[in-house]
Amino acid sequence: MKKSTLLFWTAGLLAASASVQARQTTMEFGTPYPFDPPRYVCYRAPQEVTIDGNIDTPEWADVPWTSDFVDIEGTRRPVTPRHRCRAKLMWDDRYLYIAAEMIEPNLWATLTERESVIFQDNDFEVFLDVAGSTHHYMEFEVNALGTEWDLMLTRPYRDGGAPLNAWNMNGMRSAVKLYGTLNDPSDTDEKWTFEMAIPIHTLLEVRYGKREIEAGEQWRLNFSRVQWLLDVVDGAYVKRPNLPEDNWVWAPSGKISIHEPEYWGFLQFSTVTAGKGETPFVWNRNEEVKWALRQLYFRQREFRSSTGRWASTPKELKASDIEIEGLAFRPTVYVAGDSYRIVAPGLDGTSWYIDQQGYVGEGR
């Protein structure tokens, strides 16, 4: 090849590469569902708790309810659930206690074997991310028969997470109480209630270091109620054919997916006994840094889908478009092969990162 031809070919390649780079840095990224998780202060239990499904008892009387559940799509589908659902929590040195009330005119359940896929019935579900990393979070489901399913997710399904069905909430106890008659379409029922106690030591299995809960500590939490439309055929309830289930949750994610832990609510522990005072929720502004990193994670997924590679600079991800009030958001992107890590300074001298599997944590 002549030298002049080689120079022409090289110049053309560089120009084409620059053109591709220009197109990549001017990508239009999608807008994520707004980050506005609900918040709940968890007070100390006033007395010993009996787990029998009855929550109309003195120990629960002064414990505040969560806000009523909403459709999982939130403001993208602003419909009010047909039946009210809400929950409440308290704790002591041994257990985290959870109660729920589900208004229900048609009590129905079919699954009796533990570890069944309980959401094939109407059910109530609990999700807990103790470390706040969006990885190694716990899931629990129960139906009106009291049939349980507990498992751990290594990470969300979108990131290749696997459900660990062999994992159990060791020492957990739960119970339901029915206000009506189960599987009987001849009458109208009132509701069912649920109660559970999860040992603190079981919940802290996924956390390094301390094995006690401190005042002001915050976890990520969500609840879900799966509800199917039913018909009566030959005197029995059957699912209405060709219709999806309803998903009613405490913290909506903007899509029909509960496995979006970054949108779950915040649970803050108080050492005040329920009914003996109030503790304000204290917002940790580093959560805004973590959310800014999460937005870059969303953009990385879009970038890779479009270009076949991870973006290697904040500019390619339009990081300057993401603002945190009162804090300069200056992320650094590190790419190594098929992996990346994005790091950004937080408040009070902290540093936070997110990686290609969506794990978010403190450090560099």
GROMACS .gro file of C-alpha atoms in nm:
model
  364
    1MET     CA    1   0.000   0.000   0.000
    2LYS     CA    2   0.135   0.341  -0.092
    3LYS     CA    3   0.219   0.576   0.192
    4SER     CA    4  -0.029   0.835   0.065
    5THR     CA    5  -0.301   0.570   0.045
    6LEU     CA    6  -0.220   0.451   0.398
    7LEU     CA    7  -0.237   0.806   0.534
    8PHE     CA    8  -0.570   0.860   0.358
    9TRP     CA    9  -0.707   0.531   0.498
   10THR     CA   10  -0.584   0.612   0.850
   11ALA     CA   11  -0.731   0.961   0.839
   12GLY     CA   12  -1.061   0.819   0.723
   13LEU     CA   13  -1.063   0.563   1.006
   14LEU     CA   14  -0.990   0.831   1.263
   15ALA     CA   15  -1.264   1.052   1.122
   16ALA     CA   16  -1.511   0.764   1.129
   17SER     CA   17  -1.410   0.683   1.487
   18ALA     CA   18  -1.457   1.046   1.588
   19SER     CA   19  -1.797   1.048   1.422
   20VAL     CA   20  -1.902   0.733   1.613
   21GLN     CA   21  -1.770   0.883   1.936
   22ALA     CA   22  -1.966   1.201   1.873
   23ARG     CA   23  -2.285   1.005   1.816
   24GLN     CA   24  -2.225   0.805   2.131
   25THR     CA   25  -2.173   1.111   2.350
   26THR     CA   26  -2.494   1.265   2.223
   27MET     CA   27  -2.715   0.967   2.307
   28GLU     CA   28  -3.056   1.043   2.446
   29PHE     CA   29  -3.107   0.855   2.770
   30GLY     CA   30  -3.441   0.753   2.914
   31THR     CA   31  -3.589   0.920   3.221
   32PRO     CA   32  -3.619   0.685   3.520
   33TYR     CA   33  -3.924   0.674   3.741
   34PRO     CA   34  -3.894   0.954   4.003
   35PHE     CA   35  -3.705   0.865   4.320
   36ASP     CA   36  -3.942   0.933   4.610
   37PRO     CA   37  -3.952   0.627   4.841
   38PRO     CA   38  -4.187   0.629   5.140
   39ARG     CA   39  -4.040   0.634   5.491
   40TYR     CA   40  -4.134   0.460   5.813
   41VAL     CA   41  -4.007   0.488   6.171
   42CYS     CA   42  -4.005   0.153   6.352
   43TYR     CA   43  -4.061   0.183   6.729
   44ARG     CA   44  -3.981  -0.059   7.007
   45ALA     CA   45  -4.242  -0.318   7.101
   46PRO     CA   46  -4.422  -0.214   7.422
   47GLN     CA   47  -4.459  -0.571   7.549
   48GLU     CA   48  -4.417  -0.936   7.456
   49VAL     CA   49  -4.581  -1.024   7.124
   50THR     CA   50  -4.787  -1.336   7.061
   51ILE     CA   51  -4.773  -1.441   6.695
   52ASP     CA   52  -5.124  -1.565   6.617
   53GLY     CA   53  -5.236  -1.340   6.330
   54ASN     CA   54  -5.452  -1.124   6.558
   55ILE     CA   55  -5.322  -0.767   6.540
   56ASP     CA   56  -5.615  -0.607   6.722
   57THR     CA   57  -5.419  -0.638   7.046
   58PRO     CA   58  -5.262  -0.399   7.303
   59GLU     CA   59  -4.906  -0.450   7.177
   60TRP     CA   60  -5.002  -0.325   6.829
   61ALA     CA   61  -5.246  -0.052   6.936
   62ASP     CA   62  -5.001   0.240   6.933
   63VAL     CA   63  -4.788   0.124   6.640
   64PRO     CA   64  -4.839   0.350   6.334
   65TRP     CA   65  -4.958   0.216   5.999
   66THR     CA   66  -4.772   0.262   5.677
   67SER     CA   67  -4.944   0.463   5.408
   68ASP     CA   68  -5.202   0.264   5.212
   69PHE     CA   69  -5.061   0.054   4.930
   70VAL     CA   70  -5.080   0.184   4.571
   71ASP     CA   71  -5.053   0.027   4.228
   72ILE     CA   72  -4.696  -0.083   4.156
   73GLU     CA   73  -4.678   0.146   3.851
   74GLY     CA   74  -4.740   0.446   4.074
   75THR     CA   75  -4.806   0.773   3.896
   76ARG     CA   76  -4.773   0.596   3.562
   77ARG     CA   77  -5.098   0.416   3.647
   78PRO     CA   78  -5.277   0.632   3.902
   79VAL     CA   79  -5.554   0.394   4.003
   80THR     CA   80  -5.663   0.320   4.359
   81PRO     CA   81  -5.642  -0.049   4.455
   82ARG     CA   82  -5.982  -0.213   4.486
   83HIS     CA   83  -5.914  -0.325   4.843
   84ARG     CA   84  -5.720  -0.144   5.112
   85CYS     CA   85  -5.390  -0.286   5.231
   86ARG     CA   86  -5.145  -0.148   5.489
   87ALA     CA   87  -4.877  -0.270   5.729
   88LYS     CA   88  -4.703  -0.181   6.053
   89LEU     CA   89  -4.373  -0.278   6.218
   90MET     CA   90  -4.204  -0.278   6.559
   91TRP     CA   91  -3.897  -0.441   6.709
   92ASP     CA   92  -3.717  -0.552   7.022
   93ASP     CA   93  -3.376  -0.701   7.094
   94ARG     CA   94  -3.476  -1.037   6.946
   95TYR     CA   95  -3.724  -0.979   6.664
   96LEU     CA   96  -3.851  -0.754   6.390
   97TYR     CA   97  -4.231  -0.774   6.399
   98ILE     CA   98  -4.448  -0.714   6.094
   99ALA     CA   99  -4.827  -0.697   6.074
  100ALA     CA  100  -5.058  -0.637   5.780
  101GLU     CA  101  -5.428  -0.588   5.712
  102MET     CA  102  -5.583  -0.685   5.378
  103ILE     CA  103  -5.945  -0.590   5.318
  104GLU     CA  104  -6.090  -0.883   5.123
  105PRO     CA  105  -6.452  -0.965   5.030
  106ASN     CA  106  -6.356  -1.301   4.874
  107LEU     CA  107  -6.116  -1.500   5.091
  108TRP     CA  108  -5.944  -1.750   4.865
  109ALA     CA  109  -5.629  -1.963   4.878
  110THR     CA  110  -5.525  -2.298   4.731
  111LEU     CA  111  -5.154  -2.361   4.794
  112THR     CA  112  -5.068  -2.567   5.101
  113GLU     CA  113  -4.707  -2.677   5.040
  114ARG     CA  114  -4.430  -2.462   5.188
  115GLU     CA  115  -4.202  -2.299   4.927
  116SER     CA  116  -4.479  -2.305   4.668
  117VAL     CA  117  -4.493  -2.007   4.433
  118ILE     CA  118  -4.736  -1.832   4.665
  119PHE     CA  119  -4.815  -1.538   4.435
  120GLN     CA  120  -5.015  -1.778   4.220
  121ASP     CA  121  -5.273  -1.721   4.498
  122ASN     CA  122  -5.372  -1.388   4.645
  123ASP     CA  123  -5.085  -1.316   4.882
  124PHE     CA  124  -4.891  -1.072   5.102
  125GLU     CA  125  -4.518  -1.024   5.048
  126VAL     CA  126  -4.228  -0.871   5.243
  127PHE     CA  127  -3.896  -0.758   5.093
  128LEU     CA  128  -3.597  -0.652   5.306
  129ASP     CA  129  -3.261  -0.515   5.194
  130VAL     CA  130  -3.074  -0.488   5.522
  131ALA     CA  131  -2.743  -0.360   5.379
  132GLY     CA  132  -2.903  -0.120   5.131
  133SER     CA  133  -2.684  -0.251   4.848
  134THR     CA  134  -2.973  -0.390   4.636
  135HIS     CA  135  -2.802  -0.732   4.664
  136HIS     CA  136  -2.868  -1.028   4.897
  137TYR     CA  137  -3.217  -0.918   4.988
  138MET     CA  138  -3.486  -1.129   5.150
  139GLU     CA  139  -3.833  -1.214   5.028
  140PHE     CA  140  -4.126  -1.367   5.215
  141GLU     CA  141  -4.471  -1.457   5.081
  142VAL     CA  142  -4.783  -1.591   5.253
  143ASN     CA  143  -5.139  -1.669   5.148
  144ALA     CA  144  -5.464  -1.680   5.346
  145LEU     CA  145  -5.397  -2.044   5.437
  146GLY     CA  146  -5.077  -1.933   5.610
  147THR     CA  147  -4.858  -2.118   5.358
  148GLU     CA  148  -4.509  -1.963   5.357
  149TRP     CA  149  -4.234  -1.910   5.103
  150ASP     CA  150  -3.906  -1.749   5.209
  151LEU     CA  151  -3.602  -1.700   4.991
  152MET     CA  152  -3.304  -1.478   4.926
  153LEU     CA  153  -3.214  -1.304   4.599
  154THR     CA  154  -2.843  -1.269   4.526
  155ARG     CA  155  -2.928  -0.960   4.323
  156PRO     CA  156  -3.222  -0.841   4.109
  157TYR     CA  157  -3.324  -1.063   3.819
  158ARG     CA  158  -3.233  -0.785   3.572
  159ASP     CA  159  -2.869  -0.827   3.684
  160GLY     CA  160  -2.868  -1.204   3.659
  161GLY     CA  161  -2.976  -1.263   4.017
  162ALA     CA  162  -3.063  -1.610   4.140
  163PRO     CA  163  -3.334  -1.701   4.392
  164LEU     CA  164  -3.192  -1.905   4.681
  165ASN     CA  165  -3.490  -2.117   4.780
  166ALA     CA  166  -3.277  -2.329   5.015
  167TRP     CA  167  -3.219  -2.022   5.234
  168ASN     CA  168  -3.461  -1.988   5.525
  169MET     CA  169  -3.552  -1.715   5.772
  170ASN     CA  170  -3.433  -1.935   6.058
  171GLY     CA  171  -3.647  -1.890   6.368
  172MET     CA  172  -3.916  -1.692   6.184
  173ARG     CA  173  -4.277  -1.735   6.297
  174SER     CA  174  -4.590  -1.620   6.112
  175ALA     CA  175  -4.968  -1.657   6.135
  176VAL     CA  176  -5.283  -1.533   5.963
  177LYS     CA  177  -5.632  -1.462   6.091
  178LEU     CA  178  -5.939  -1.475   5.866
  179TYR     CA  179  -6.242  -1.253   5.907
  180GLY     CA  180  -6.482  -1.458   5.700
  181THR     CA  181  -6.495  -1.803   5.543
  182LEU     CA  182  -6.217  -1.928   5.318
  183ASN     CA  183  -6.305  -2.047   4.966
  184ASP     CA  184  -6.679  -1.993   5.016
  185PRO     CA  185  -6.838  -1.773   4.746
  186SER     CA  186  -7.179  -1.787   4.916
  187ASP     CA  187  -7.095  -1.502   5.154
  188THR     CA  188  -6.903  -1.174   5.163
  189ASP     CA  189  -6.590  -1.169   5.378
  190GLU     CA  190  -6.428  -0.878   5.559
  191LYS     CA  191  -6.050  -0.914   5.559
  192TRP     CA  192  -5.748  -1.118   5.660
  193THR     CA  193  -5.464  -1.011   5.886
  194PHE     CA  194  -5.106  -1.129   5.908
  195GLU     CA  195  -4.838  -1.124   6.175
  196MET     CA  196  -4.476  -1.235   6.177
  197ALA     CA  197  -4.161  -1.221   6.389
  198ILE     CA  198  -3.817  -1.248   6.223
  199PRO     CA  199  -3.512  -1.299   6.447
  200ILE     CA  200  -3.273  -1.004   6.433
  201HIS     CA  201  -2.973  -1.240   6.406
  202THR     CA  202  -3.124  -1.395   6.093
  203LEU     CA  203  -3.179  -1.056   5.932
  204LEU     CA  204  -2.821  -0.950   6.006
  205GLU     CA  205  -2.668  -1.257   5.841
  206VAL     CA  206  -2.609  -1.054   5.525
  207ARG     CA  207  -2.434  -0.766   5.699
  208TYR     CA  208  -2.068  -0.752   5.791
  209GLY     CA  209  -1.963  -0.631   6.131
  210LYS     CA  210  -2.212  -0.538   6.403
  211ARG     CA  211  -2.479  -0.784   6.506
  212GLU     CA  212  -2.704  -0.531   6.676
  213ILE     CA  213  -2.941  -0.264   6.549
  214GLU     CA  214  -2.848   0.092   6.639
  215ALA     CA  215  -3.082   0.385   6.692
  216GLY     CA  216  -3.136   0.567   6.363
  217GLU     CA  217  -3.019   0.277   6.150
  218GLN     CA  218  -3.198   0.255   5.815
  219TRP     CA  219  -3.284  -0.043   5.594
  220ARG     CA  220  -3.469  -0.070   5.263
  221LEU     CA  221  -3.812  -0.230   5.275
  222ASN     CA  222  -4.112  -0.300   5.056
  223PHE     CA  223  -4.443  -0.480   5.077
  224SER     CA  224  -4.653  -0.624   4.798
  225ARG     CA  225  -5.005  -0.762   4.776
  226VAL     CA  226  -5.077  -0.977   4.472
  227GLN     CA  227  -5.447  -0.994   4.389
  228TRP     CA  228  -5.622  -1.195   4.119
  229LEU     CA  229  -5.968  -1.130   3.976
  230LEU     CA  230  -6.195  -1.424   4.054
  231ASP     CA  231  -6.511  -1.572   3.907
  232VAL     CA  232  -6.746  -1.824   4.065
  233VAL     CA  233  -6.782  -2.147   3.867
  234ASP     CA  234  -6.985  -2.439   4.003
  235GLY     CA  235  -6.984  -2.290   4.349
  236ALA     CA  236  -6.606  -2.234   4.367
  237TYR     CA  237  -6.365  -1.947   4.307
  238VAL     CA  238  -6.154  -1.965   3.990
  239LYS     CA  239  -5.914  -1.713   3.843
  240ARG     CA  240  -6.062  -1.504   3.567
  241PRO     CA  241  -5.890  -1.635   3.251
  242ASN     CA  242  -5.641  -1.438   3.041
  243LEU     CA  243  -5.602  -1.155   3.293
  244PRO     CA  244  -5.281  -1.061   3.479
  245GLU     CA  245  -5.270  -1.014   3.853
  246ASP     CA  246  -5.287  -0.679   4.030
  247ASN     CA  247  -4.975  -0.571   4.220
  248TRP     CA  248  -5.033  -0.332   4.508
  249VAL     CA  249  -4.727  -0.211   4.696
  250TRP     CA  250  -4.608   0.030   4.962
  251ALA     CA  251  -4.329   0.174   4.741
  252PRO     CA  252  -4.405   0.182   4.366
  253SER     CA  253  -4.133   0.126   4.108
  254GLY     CA  254  -4.312   0.268   3.803
  255LYS     CA  255  -4.320  -0.073   3.635
  256ILE     CA  256  -4.462  -0.418   3.703
  257SER     CA  257  -4.151  -0.537   3.882
  258ILE     CA  258  -4.107  -0.550   4.258
  259HIS     CA  259  -3.739  -0.641   4.214
  260GLU     CA  260  -3.622  -0.281   4.184
  261PRO     CA  261  -3.474  -0.236   4.536
  262GLU     CA  262  -3.356   0.119   4.472
  263TYR     CA  263  -3.723   0.226   4.479
  264TRP     CA  264  -3.814   0.050   4.804
  265GLY     CA  265  -3.905   0.250   5.112
  266PHE     CA  266  -3.683   0.339   5.406
  267LEU     CA  267  -3.721   0.175   5.747
  268GLN     CA  268  -3.562   0.368   6.035
  269PHE     CA  269  -3.523   0.213   6.379
  270SER     CA  270  -3.609   0.410   6.692
  271THR     CA  271  -3.534   0.321   7.055
  272VAL     CA  272  -3.856   0.493   7.164
  273THR     CA  273  -4.132   0.256   7.270
  274ALA     CA  274  -4.444   0.268   7.053
  275GLY     CA  275  -4.694   0.514   7.202
  276LYS     CA  276  -4.436   0.679   7.430
  277GLY     CA  277  -4.315   0.950   7.195
  278GLU     CA  278  -4.218   1.023   6.838
  279THR     CA  279  -3.889   1.001   6.653
  280PRO     CA  280  -3.850   1.207   6.333
  281PHE     CA  281  -3.723   1.037   6.020
  282VAL     CA  282  -3.376   1.171   5.939
  283TRP     CA  283  -3.298   1.184   5.569
  284ASN     CA  284  -2.945   1.075   5.480
  285ARG     CA  285  -2.837   1.291   5.188
  286ASN     CA  286  -2.589   1.027   5.077
  287GLU     CA  287  -2.898   0.847   4.946
  288GLU     CA  288  -2.911   1.124   4.683
  289VAL     CA  289  -2.554   1.038   4.583
  290LYS     CA  290  -2.648   0.671   4.557
  291TRP     CA  291  -2.950   0.761   4.344
  292ALA     CA  292  -2.732   0.975   4.115
  293LEU     CA  293  -2.502   0.674   4.071
  294ARG     CA  294  -2.806   0.455   4.004
  295GLN     CA  295  -2.907   0.687   3.721
  296LEU     CA  296  -2.563   0.637   3.566
  297TYR     CA  297  -2.613   0.262   3.604
  298PHE     CA  298  -2.939   0.293   3.406
  299ARG     CA  299  -2.757   0.495   3.142
  300GLN     CA  300  -2.475   0.243   3.121
  301ARG     CA  301  -2.729  -0.026   3.038
  302GLU     CA  302  -2.873   0.190   2.760
  303PHE     CA  303  -2.526   0.282   2.636
  304ARG     CA  304  -2.411  -0.077   2.615
  305SER     CA  305  -2.733  -0.184   2.443
  306SER     CA  306  -2.673   0.080   2.178
  307THR     CA  307  -2.295   0.059   2.133
  308GLY     CA  308  -2.191  -0.286   2.254
  309ARG     CA  309  -1.956  -0.148   2.518
  310TRP     CA  310  -1.959   0.031   2.851
  311ALA     CA  311  -1.915   0.408   2.851
  312SER     CA  312  -1.570   0.493   2.983
  313THR     CA  313  -1.617   0.860   3.071
  314PRO     CA  314  -1.877   1.064   3.262
  315LYS     CA  315  -1.922   1.272   2.947
  316GLU     CA  316  -2.046   0.972   2.748
  317LEU     CA  317  -2.309   0.920   3.019
  318LYS     CA  318  -2.400   1.290   3.034
  319ALA     CA  319  -2.323   1.285   3.404
  320SER     CA  320  -2.322   1.665   3.415
  321ASP     CA  321  -2.700   1.654   3.360
  322ILE     CA  322  -2.748   1.489   3.700
  323GLU     CA  323  -2.757   1.738   3.984
  324ILE     CA  324  -2.759   1.703   4.362
  325GLU     CA  325  -2.867   2.016   4.545
  326GLY     CA  326  -2.583   2.161   4.748
  327LEU     CA  327  -2.329   1.900   4.635
  328ALA     CA  328  -2.108   1.879   4.330
  329PHE     CA  329  -2.164   1.540   4.165
  330ARG     CA  330  -1.828   1.448   4.013
  331PRO     CA  331  -1.821   1.078   3.927
  332THR     CA  332  -1.526   0.886   3.788
  333VAL     CA  333  -1.579   0.591   3.555
  334TYR     CA  334  -1.346   0.291   3.559
  335VAL     CA  335  -1.386   0.022   3.292
  336ALA     CA  336  -1.196  -0.306   3.287
  337GLY     CA  337  -1.298  -0.560   3.028
  338ASP     CA  338  -1.662  -0.648   3.083
  339SER     CA  339  -1.677  -0.474   3.421
  340TYR     CA  340  -1.705  -0.117   3.538
  341ARG     CA  341  -1.721   0.082   3.856
  342ILE     CA  342  -1.845   0.438   3.892
  343VAL     CA  343  -1.724   0.626   4.201
  344ALA     CA  344  -1.843   0.958   4.339
  345PRO     CA  345  -1.772   1.158   4.655
  346GLY     CA  346  -2.054   1.178   4.906
  347LEU     CA  347  -2.118   1.392   5.211
  348ASP     CA  348  -1.910   1.396   5.530
  349GLY     CA  349  -1.600   1.266   5.355
  350THR     CA  350  -1.762   0.949   5.225
  351SER     CA  351  -1.723   0.790   4.885
  352TRP     CA  352  -1.979   0.573   4.704
  353TYR     CA  353  -1.970   0.341   4.405
  354ILE     CA  354  -2.188   0.131   4.178
  355ASP     CA  355  -2.082  -0.152   3.946
  356GLN     CA  356  -2.211  -0.336   3.638
  357GLN     CA  357  -2.421  -0.569   3.854
  358GLY     CA  358  -2.594  -0.277   4.019
  359TYR     CA  359  -2.425  -0.324   4.357
  360VAL     CA  360  -2.402   0.009   4.540
  361GLY     CA  361  -2.179   0.055   4.841
  362GLU     CA  362  -1.951   0.284   5.035
  363GLY     CA  363  -1.588   0.296   4.930
  364ARG     CA  364  -1.385   0.335   4.614
   0.00000   0.00000   0.00000
